[in-house]
């Protein structure tokens, strides 16, 4: 049977949301689903992939994989693809996969496309679409001259199906090939925030210059905590040094795809809108009724954010409790 | 030190994207082409290294239709690169072929110390070509780099990953760096630079000279679509308490995003 491989990222021993989405799409396709689980705790995580539809898991829990090293990961993944020659490998369009998969594609002569927003695997087919020009248009992706296609999907685009904990599958353990490394990971400084990265978040509360000063981001933190949201920022406040660049949403920041994006005190410059256009619902809070963000938002409140945000936090608390 | 910088020409962010009448691609009339912003960070870092190490050179490479891509190379030369190489190719060559062509040219130019690219190009947002060049040349790479220290034959970089996490990585020997915002502040080309750039050499190479064929591409695009028009914005009315209560109800019961 034709195989689809799913590269499954995980954190703290749990599959990431993107992996659950991909396993769902793969298992609905009628193909033989093989999960690829690399890193410490991989054997435990492999069992979770069975619950979500994988029939087989290729597993490596070598301590060499504890930190992401592009060379070690590329050697291992290239080996897997060269040996099994799957028709399709699915992964989330994460920072890790976007660094790793191009190298693997080049080595294994595979086709590669990232950031896809549509995936249709029905009837043995493969239909993929991706945005271009920051979402100003989209196009179907056609593949040729290759055995394997590497497709990286944006998160929050596919449904997650319920786990079936009775399901199990075959685990195949693989080893890290030895090689002389030119890449040495010296140190990893973990982020201070426990919140989901913006690219993964389902709800984002973002602040702009309307917040007036960096300390006022605490207003957004409170709102975000109530919603289980991550906090983002516009370019203007990142450039002003209020918050780190990792929080920037937009053309030269992160492209996000949450269900709900709440823009607070953000005017909505074209570069910012480029990063948020695939949000399902956009809420704009701004005291300037002429702010461009109101042209693109789903819901708008024209008002002083210092009045609106605390009221909103209280109302969410009441409704969600 | 010999440094290569690969740059891409992309539509300016403000450009309006229109489709051809048969939806087979985009209509390029009216598009303003600029240097990919992330490539500028790579170029600036190369120029800074060159200034700190006498005897160094910076060669800028770009692939695309020569009639317009030459402008991207001239911009880089005006900022301070020494010479340029233009690989003349039709519109929209895929990343696979682009990386092959760039790597072939770099390999043919002889030993080098560093290659800079942007972490991605803002038109395709694919983040493929940099790593594929490194793979073709069998050198290590790091992408999303916001800090670089180059000493002797090794580079130590800091890269941003997810959730505010930063990695410090050492790359041995010649390597490729994909630049992120934060690495530096790119300079502007000044008038003397622009005048000097006109006299700097730009070599032209065709895909066929590199023994590459357009037919060898792995990926192409079709059925272009503009995004669906969003329903008009609902601006809430009434006193602020009413607006806030209505918003939460709409999010919960109508949009079902809570």
XYZ file of C-alpha atoms in Angstrom:
579
model
C 0.000 0.000 0.000
C 1.100 3.559 -0.654
C 2.604 5.148 2.431
C 2.362 8.604 3.859
C 4.963 9.503 6.446
C 4.119 12.049 9.135
C 6.992 13.854 10.837
C 5.668 14.284 14.381
C 7.066 17.024 16.584
C 6.414 16.885 20.296
C 7.166 18.809 23.454
C 7.252 17.631 27.064
C 6.327 14.141 25.890
C 3.147 15.273 24.111
C 2.506 15.457 20.378
C 2.193 19.008 19.143
C -1.139 20.149 17.755
C 0.236 20.284 14.218
C 1.201 16.610 14.404
C -2.327 15.685 15.516
C -3.776 17.578 12.552
C -1.452 15.822 10.095
C -2.041 12.358 11.538
C -5.772 12.986 11.136
C -5.436 14.004 7.488
C -3.107 11.080 6.759
C -5.308 8.461 8.419
C -8.399 9.723 6.563
C -6.599 9.293 3.239
C -6.719 5.514 3.234
C -2.965 5.286 2.904
C -0.612 3.374 5.174
C 0.366 5.927 7.824
C 3.889 5.859 9.242
C 4.870 8.315 11.960
C 8.455 9.513 12.302
C 9.214 10.357 15.932
C 12.710 11.619 16.718
C 14.146 12.674 20.065
C 14.147 11.690 23.722
C 10.768 10.292 24.854
C 10.137 9.210 21.244
C 8.972 5.663 22.155
C 6.237 7.014 24.461
C 5.181 9.601 21.923
C 5.077 6.913 19.219
C 2.177 5.249 21.074
C 0.263 8.521 20.934
C 0.699 8.562 17.133
C -1.050 5.160 16.988
C -4.003 6.639 18.867
C -4.313 9.261 16.150
C -4.043 6.930 13.181
C -0.435 5.872 12.574
C -0.044 2.157 11.843
C 3.710 2.103 12.174
C 6.249 4.371 13.888
C 9.882 4.925 13.000
C 11.448 5.889 16.298
C 14.828 7.183 17.400
C 15.424 8.373 20.947
C 19.188 8.870 20.733
C 20.528 11.504 23.122
C 22.174 13.063 20.057
C 18.691 14.271 19.155
C 17.999 16.019 22.458
C 18.820 19.373 20.869
C 18.031 20.143 17.244
C 21.211 19.883 15.197
C 20.487 20.408 11.496
C 23.244 18.011 10.423
C 22.294 15.101 12.689
C 18.603 15.480 11.921
C 19.231 15.849 8.162
C 21.442 12.748 8.106
C 18.808 10.702 9.898
C 15.767 11.911 7.977
C 17.553 11.609 4.616
C 18.441 8.031 5.484
C 14.803 7.242 6.318
C 13.542 8.755 3.056
C 16.218 7.103 0.906
C 15.431 3.735 2.424
C 11.618 3.853 2.341
C 11.004 6.206 -0.596
C 7.567 7.296 0.664
C 5.277 9.041 -1.802
C 4.576 11.818 0.662
C 6.050 13.157 3.885
C 3.910 15.576 5.893
C 5.237 17.931 8.559
C 4.135 21.098 10.289
C 5.568 24.289 8.858
C 7.501 24.885 12.096
C 10.814 26.667 12.582
C 12.514 23.264 12.937
C 10.933 21.661 9.866
C 11.509 24.748 7.730
C 15.200 24.586 8.612
C 15.544 20.820 8.222
C 13.374 19.690 5.305
C 14.987 21.787 2.536
C 18.336 20.195 3.299
C 16.753 16.740 3.242
C 14.884 17.534 0.015
C 18.108 18.593 -1.686
C 19.910 15.440 -0.559
C 17.154 12.993 -1.473
C 16.065 14.790 -4.671
C 12.599 15.279 -3.211
C 10.161 18.076 -3.972
C 9.487 20.556 -1.164
C 6.806 23.071 -0.366
C 6.069 24.825 2.918
C 3.324 26.910 4.541
C 0.511 25.028 2.807
C -3.018 25.942 3.816
C -4.964 23.261 1.950
C -4.332 19.544 1.759
C -6.589 17.042 0.041
C -5.525 13.393 -0.018
C -8.837 11.883 -1.117
C -8.955 8.966 -3.568
C -5.206 8.520 -3.563
C -4.675 12.043 -4.889
C -2.545 14.871 -3.592
C -3.907 18.369 -3.846
C -1.978 21.104 -2.058
C -2.402 24.872 -2.041
C -0.179 27.504 -0.540
C -0.319 31.278 -0.168
C 2.058 33.513 -2.131
C 2.989 37.181 -1.725
C 2.012 37.207 1.959
C -1.417 35.794 1.226
C -2.259 38.306 -1.514
C -2.943 35.249 -3.668
C -2.711 31.476 -3.454
C -1.882 28.720 -5.919
C -2.078 24.972 -6.404
C 1.279 23.249 -6.059
C 2.243 20.777 -8.805
C 5.034 18.266 -8.325
C 7.151 16.539 -10.950
C 10.542 14.873 -11.435
C 10.533 13.397 -7.937
C 9.731 10.225 -6.016
C 9.001 11.862 -2.674
C 7.096 15.058 -1.940
C 7.813 16.889 1.296
C 4.781 18.982 2.245
C 4.871 21.356 5.214
C 1.435 22.448 6.410
C 0.592 25.547 8.392
C -1.047 24.793 11.703
C -4.732 25.287 12.507
C -5.792 24.379 8.956
C -6.945 20.777 9.451
C -9.359 19.172 11.923
C -8.116 17.043 14.819
C -9.920 13.723 15.243
C -10.574 12.112 18.627
C -7.911 9.747 19.928
C -8.642 6.022 19.965
C -6.477 4.748 22.813
C -7.175 1.103 21.956
C -5.242 1.400 18.704
C -1.681 0.233 18.520
C 0.956 -0.359 15.868
C 4.424 -1.507 14.996
C 7.464 0.321 16.378
C 10.680 0.231 14.384
C 13.725 1.596 16.142
C 16.321 3.390 14.065
C 19.842 4.541 14.872
C 21.616 7.824 14.284
C 24.258 7.333 11.577
C 27.739 8.303 12.720
C 29.432 11.174 10.935
C 31.951 13.950 11.419
C 29.954 16.979 12.385
C 30.651 20.542 11.326
C 27.700 21.853 13.330
C 27.878 22.101 17.094
C 24.913 23.253 19.167
C 26.596 25.009 22.076
C 23.709 26.366 24.076
C 19.947 26.641 24.011
C 18.393 29.490 25.947
C 14.790 28.577 26.598
C 12.158 31.239 26.114
C 10.856 32.897 29.231
C 7.242 32.483 28.195
C 5.294 29.279 28.791
C 2.801 30.445 26.216
C 2.562 28.796 22.800
C 4.669 30.248 20.043
C 2.705 32.707 17.905
C 2.907 30.405 14.893
C 1.133 27.691 16.870
C -1.291 29.749 18.930
C -5.037 29.387 18.467
C -5.741 32.789 20.026
C -3.421 35.801 19.820
C -3.693 39.146 21.559
C -1.425 41.674 19.847
C -0.445 45.191 20.830
C 0.754 48.215 18.920
C 1.796 51.786 19.426
C -1.603 52.623 20.877
C -0.399 51.044 24.116
C 1.743 54.176 24.599
C 4.470 52.541 26.697
C 6.026 49.083 27.196
C 4.636 48.631 30.708
C 1.109 48.665 29.323
C 1.693 45.293 27.692
C 0.640 43.939 31.105
C -2.943 44.808 30.092
C -2.614 42.442 27.143
C -0.930 39.781 29.288
C -3.962 39.776 31.578
C -6.341 39.470 28.624
C -4.172 36.718 27.099
C -4.017 34.774 30.366
C -7.815 34.787 30.557
C -8.076 33.380 27.039
C -5.063 31.047 27.101
C -3.730 33.217 24.290
C -0.228 34.168 23.175
C 0.892 37.785 23.005
C 2.132 39.393 19.800
C 3.168 42.873 18.750
C 3.328 45.184 15.755
C 6.577 46.139 14.088
C 6.455 49.674 15.465
C 6.724 48.565 19.093
C 9.347 45.899 18.310
C 11.469 48.495 16.504
C 11.001 50.814 19.485
C 12.510 48.095 21.663
C 9.427 47.547 23.853
C 9.266 43.802 23.209
C 11.599 41.243 21.566
C 11.535 40.550 17.828
C 10.195 37.038 18.428
C 6.849 38.661 19.260
C 6.554 40.548 15.981
C 3.623 39.645 13.755
C 3.695 40.656 10.097
C 5.797 40.789 6.974
C 9.194 40.840 8.694
C 7.898 39.007 11.742
C 5.768 35.919 12.089
C 2.919 34.847 9.858
C 0.188 33.612 12.148
C -2.994 31.599 11.625
C -5.036 31.628 14.809
C -8.781 31.196 15.105
C -8.970 34.535 16.883
C -6.631 37.519 16.523
C -7.279 40.511 18.756
C -5.413 43.620 17.560
C -5.166 46.231 20.288
C -3.959 49.731 19.404
C -2.662 48.520 16.043
C -3.416 50.703 13.031
C -3.084 47.831 10.561
C -0.262 48.753 8.191
C -0.139 46.547 5.098
C 2.948 44.743 6.466
C 1.069 43.809 9.623
C -2.023 42.663 7.745
C 0.202 40.435 5.590
C 1.007 38.411 8.677
C -2.535 37.963 10.002
C -4.713 37.481 6.929
C -5.224 33.778 7.512
C -6.721 34.385 10.963
C -10.321 33.127 11.067
C -11.647 36.049 13.101
C -9.940 39.421 13.574
C -11.053 41.786 16.323
C -9.772 45.369 16.160
C -9.745 47.710 19.122
C -8.598 51.210 18.244
C -9.716 54.703 19.086
C -9.137 55.930 15.544
C -12.219 55.003 13.470
C -10.173 55.643 10.295
C -7.484 53.053 11.199
C -6.990 50.693 8.209
C -7.380 47.669 10.488
C -11.123 48.331 10.585
C -11.292 47.595 6.832
C -10.088 44.027 7.347
C -11.329 43.115 10.812
C -14.327 40.880 11.456
C -15.448 42.868 14.496
C -14.371 46.317 15.550
C -14.645 48.377 18.692
C -13.865 52.051 18.280
C -12.729 53.136 21.706
C -9.938 53.792 24.154
C -8.068 50.538 24.680
C -7.310 51.490 28.293
C -11.059 51.356 28.911
C -11.944 48.490 26.544
C -9.270 45.912 27.392
C -9.944 45.651 31.153
C -13.700 45.427 30.463
C -13.053 42.741 27.871
C -10.816 40.757 30.232
C -13.532 40.866 32.910
C -16.252 39.848 30.424
C -14.192 36.902 29.096
C -13.516 35.813 32.687
C -17.215 35.859 33.471
C -18.266 34.068 30.270
C -15.548 31.435 30.215
C -15.615 30.511 33.881
C 37.928 36.505 3.336
C 35.800 35.640 0.312
C 32.106 36.148 0.916
C 29.129 35.444 -1.329
C 25.729 37.020 -0.804
C 22.718 35.547 -2.608
C 19.898 38.009 -3.130
C 16.424 37.763 -4.600
C 14.354 40.447 -6.202
C 10.798 40.442 -4.854
C 7.686 42.580 -5.327
C 7.610 45.487 -2.914
C 5.240 44.828 -0.015
C 2.979 47.667 -1.089
C 2.556 46.177 -4.578
C -0.954 45.152 -5.459
C -1.069 41.591 -6.755
C -3.328 41.037 -9.777
C -3.810 37.815 -11.668
C -3.453 37.147 -15.374
C -6.828 36.752 -17.066
C -6.433 32.953 -17.260
C -5.300 32.665 -13.592
C -2.048 31.016 -14.718
C 0.074 33.457 -12.769
C 0.349 37.010 -11.584
C 0.195 40.066 -13.783
C 3.523 41.811 -13.347
C 2.579 45.172 -14.758
C 2.837 47.798 -12.080
C 4.891 45.689 -9.686
C 7.787 47.510 -8.086
C 10.711 45.134 -7.591
C 12.994 45.502 -4.563
C 15.731 43.590 -2.782
C 14.251 40.984 -0.450
C 14.426 42.669 2.992
C 16.023 39.663 4.715
C 18.749 39.554 2.049
C 19.664 43.116 3.031
C 20.497 41.875 6.529
C 22.775 39.228 4.974
C 24.399 41.786 2.690
C 24.963 44.260 5.529
C 26.645 41.573 7.647
C 28.910 40.649 4.728
C 29.876 44.294 4.216
C 30.637 44.728 7.931
C 32.894 41.669 7.901
C 34.658 42.931 4.798
C 35.309 46.274 6.466
C 36.774 44.601 9.530
C 39.057 42.269 7.573
C 41.200 44.029 4.937
C 41.626 42.065 1.726
C 38.142 40.615 1.888
C 35.682 40.644 -0.986
C 31.912 40.466 -1.279
C 30.343 39.012 -4.419
C 26.609 39.292 -4.854
C 24.640 36.712 -6.859
C 21.091 36.764 -8.110
C 18.957 34.624 -10.411
C 16.084 35.820 -12.555
C 15.214 37.717 -15.738
C 18.263 39.864 -16.428
C 16.286 42.919 -17.541
C 15.091 43.524 -13.989
C 17.371 41.478 -11.711
C 20.331 43.594 -12.739
C 18.758 46.374 -10.638
C 18.895 44.222 -7.505
C 22.575 43.524 -8.142
C 23.304 47.226 -8.785
C 21.588 48.100 -5.498
C 23.827 45.623 -3.655
C 26.905 46.997 -5.437
C 25.876 50.525 -4.495
C 25.672 49.452 -0.863
C 29.266 48.249 -1.111
C 29.550 44.770 -2.669
C 32.572 44.402 -4.961
C 31.151 42.554 -7.918
C 28.047 40.763 -9.103
C 27.016 37.592 -10.882
C 23.663 37.469 -12.646
C 22.196 34.120 -13.585
C 19.744 34.902 -16.358
C 16.647 32.735 -15.993
C 12.943 32.961 -16.853
C 10.400 34.182 -14.298
C 9.578 31.958 -11.347
C 12.207 29.249 -11.390
C 11.603 26.881 -8.485
C 13.833 26.709 -5.439
C 15.368 23.397 -6.469
C 16.742 24.769 -9.734
C 17.627 28.138 -8.182
C 19.718 26.497 -5.461
C 21.442 24.200 -8.002
C 22.363 27.154 -10.205
C 23.635 29.330 -7.351
C 25.660 26.465 -5.843
C 27.223 25.624 -9.218
C 28.321 29.203 -9.752
C 29.730 29.516 -6.235
C 31.623 26.209 -6.567
C 33.098 27.359 -9.883
C 34.296 30.654 -8.368
C 36.752 28.849 -6.102
C 37.281 28.622 -2.352
C 35.152 30.834 -0.138
C 34.609 31.445 3.564
C 30.995 32.463 3.956
C 27.703 32.604 2.099
C 24.920 34.901 3.247
C 21.263 34.718 2.284
C 18.092 36.030 3.866
C 16.235 33.555 6.066
C 13.531 33.494 3.391
C 12.149 35.533 0.508
C 8.977 37.437 1.307
C 7.275 36.557 -1.993
C 7.222 32.767 -1.686
C 7.959 32.523 2.054
C 9.240 29.024 1.277
C 12.627 29.082 3.132
C 14.196 26.478 0.857
C 16.994 27.876 -1.290
C 19.499 28.721 1.476
C 19.647 25.242 2.968
C 19.609 23.619 -0.480
C 22.652 25.675 -1.540
C 24.466 24.574 1.638
C 23.552 20.957 0.943
C 24.742 21.172 -2.683
C 28.085 22.560 -1.472
C 28.303 20.134 1.496
C 28.713 22.937 4.013
C 26.853 23.525 7.294
C 24.134 26.148 7.538
C 22.141 28.103 10.091
C 18.918 29.970 9.352
C 16.984 32.669 11.246
C 20.313 34.060 12.466
C 20.165 37.239 14.531
C 23.761 37.332 15.768
C 27.071 36.295 14.209
C 30.679 36.154 15.369
C 33.186 34.939 12.789
C 36.635 33.937 14.047
C 39.306 32.095 12.106
C 37.477 29.396 10.204
C 34.421 29.076 12.369
C 31.243 31.048 12.852
C 29.242 31.218 16.051
C 25.654 32.238 15.499
C 22.577 32.860 17.550
C 19.274 31.843 15.978
C 15.735 32.417 17.089
C 13.462 29.424 17.224
C 10.010 29.037 18.748
C 8.524 30.540 21.875
C 11.391 32.997 22.333
C 13.978 30.211 22.513
C 17.452 31.043 21.197
C 20.115 28.583 20.079
C 23.836 29.263 19.994
C 25.508 27.203 17.272
C 29.068 26.889 16.060
C 29.622 26.114 12.383
C 33.049 24.897 11.247
C 34.692 25.809 7.955
C 32.904 27.572 5.141
C 29.225 27.869 6.025
C 25.959 29.475 4.988
C 24.083 31.964 7.150
C 20.392 32.787 6.636
C 19.976 36.270 8.092
C 17.054 37.359 10.242
C 15.912 40.778 11.310
C 17.887 41.865 14.367
C 21.274 40.871 12.928
C 22.075 44.488 12.014
C 20.624 47.627 10.471
C 21.215 47.647 6.714
C 22.843 50.777 5.309
C 21.381 52.832 2.498
C 23.170 53.181 -0.809
C 24.551 56.734 -0.974
C 25.192 58.771 -4.095
C 28.966 58.026 -4.362
C 28.080 54.351 -3.886
C 25.516 54.490 -6.673
C 28.008 56.140 -9.012
C 30.738 53.621 -8.146
C 28.315 50.729 -8.636
C 27.947 51.588 -12.310
C 31.615 50.727 -12.885
C 31.682 47.512 -10.867
C 31.779 44.281 -12.872
C 28.626 42.167 -13.274
C 29.136 38.772 -14.869
C 26.228 37.163 -16.712
C 25.657 33.431 -16.875
C 22.766 31.583 -18.488
C 21.083 28.466 -17.148
C 22.217 26.539 -20.229
C 25.848 27.470 -19.557
C 25.344 25.809 -16.173
C 23.884 22.755 -17.933
C 20.560 23.235 -16.182
C 17.144 23.006 -17.812
C 13.898 24.621 -16.788
C 12.174 21.256 -17.323
C 14.073 19.820 -14.350
C 12.022 21.839 -11.856
C 10.342 19.955 -9.029
C 7.551 22.352 -8.177
C 5.331 24.674 -10.171
C 2.203 26.672 -9.389
C -1.157 26.813 -11.149
C -4.779 27.841 -10.508
C -3.902 31.142 -8.893
C -6.655 32.651 -6.774
C -7.119 35.940 -4.973
C -8.323 35.603 -1.391
C -12.063 35.560 -0.874
C -13.463 38.950 0.016
C -13.945 39.157 3.746
C -17.439 39.924 4.940
C -17.704 43.566 5.911
C -16.487 44.532 9.340
C -19.106 44.725 12.046
C -18.383 47.842 14.079
C -20.082 47.471 17.435
C -22.272 50.244 18.801
C -23.611 51.420 22.118
C -21.945 52.130 25.434
C -18.685 50.326 26.074
C -20.143 47.702 28.431
C -22.748 46.759 25.807
C -20.125 46.585 23.047
C -17.820 44.371 25.072
C -20.652 42.019 26.095
C -21.864 41.782 22.497
C -18.345 41.080 21.203
C -17.847 38.198 23.616
C -21.244 36.728 22.666
C -20.446 37.031 18.955
C -17.080 35.318 19.393
C -18.625 32.570 21.469
C -21.938 31.885 19.755
C -21.612 33.155 16.193
C -17.941 32.725 15.270
C -17.434 29.884 17.778
C -13.761 30.685 18.286
C -13.745 30.558 22.079
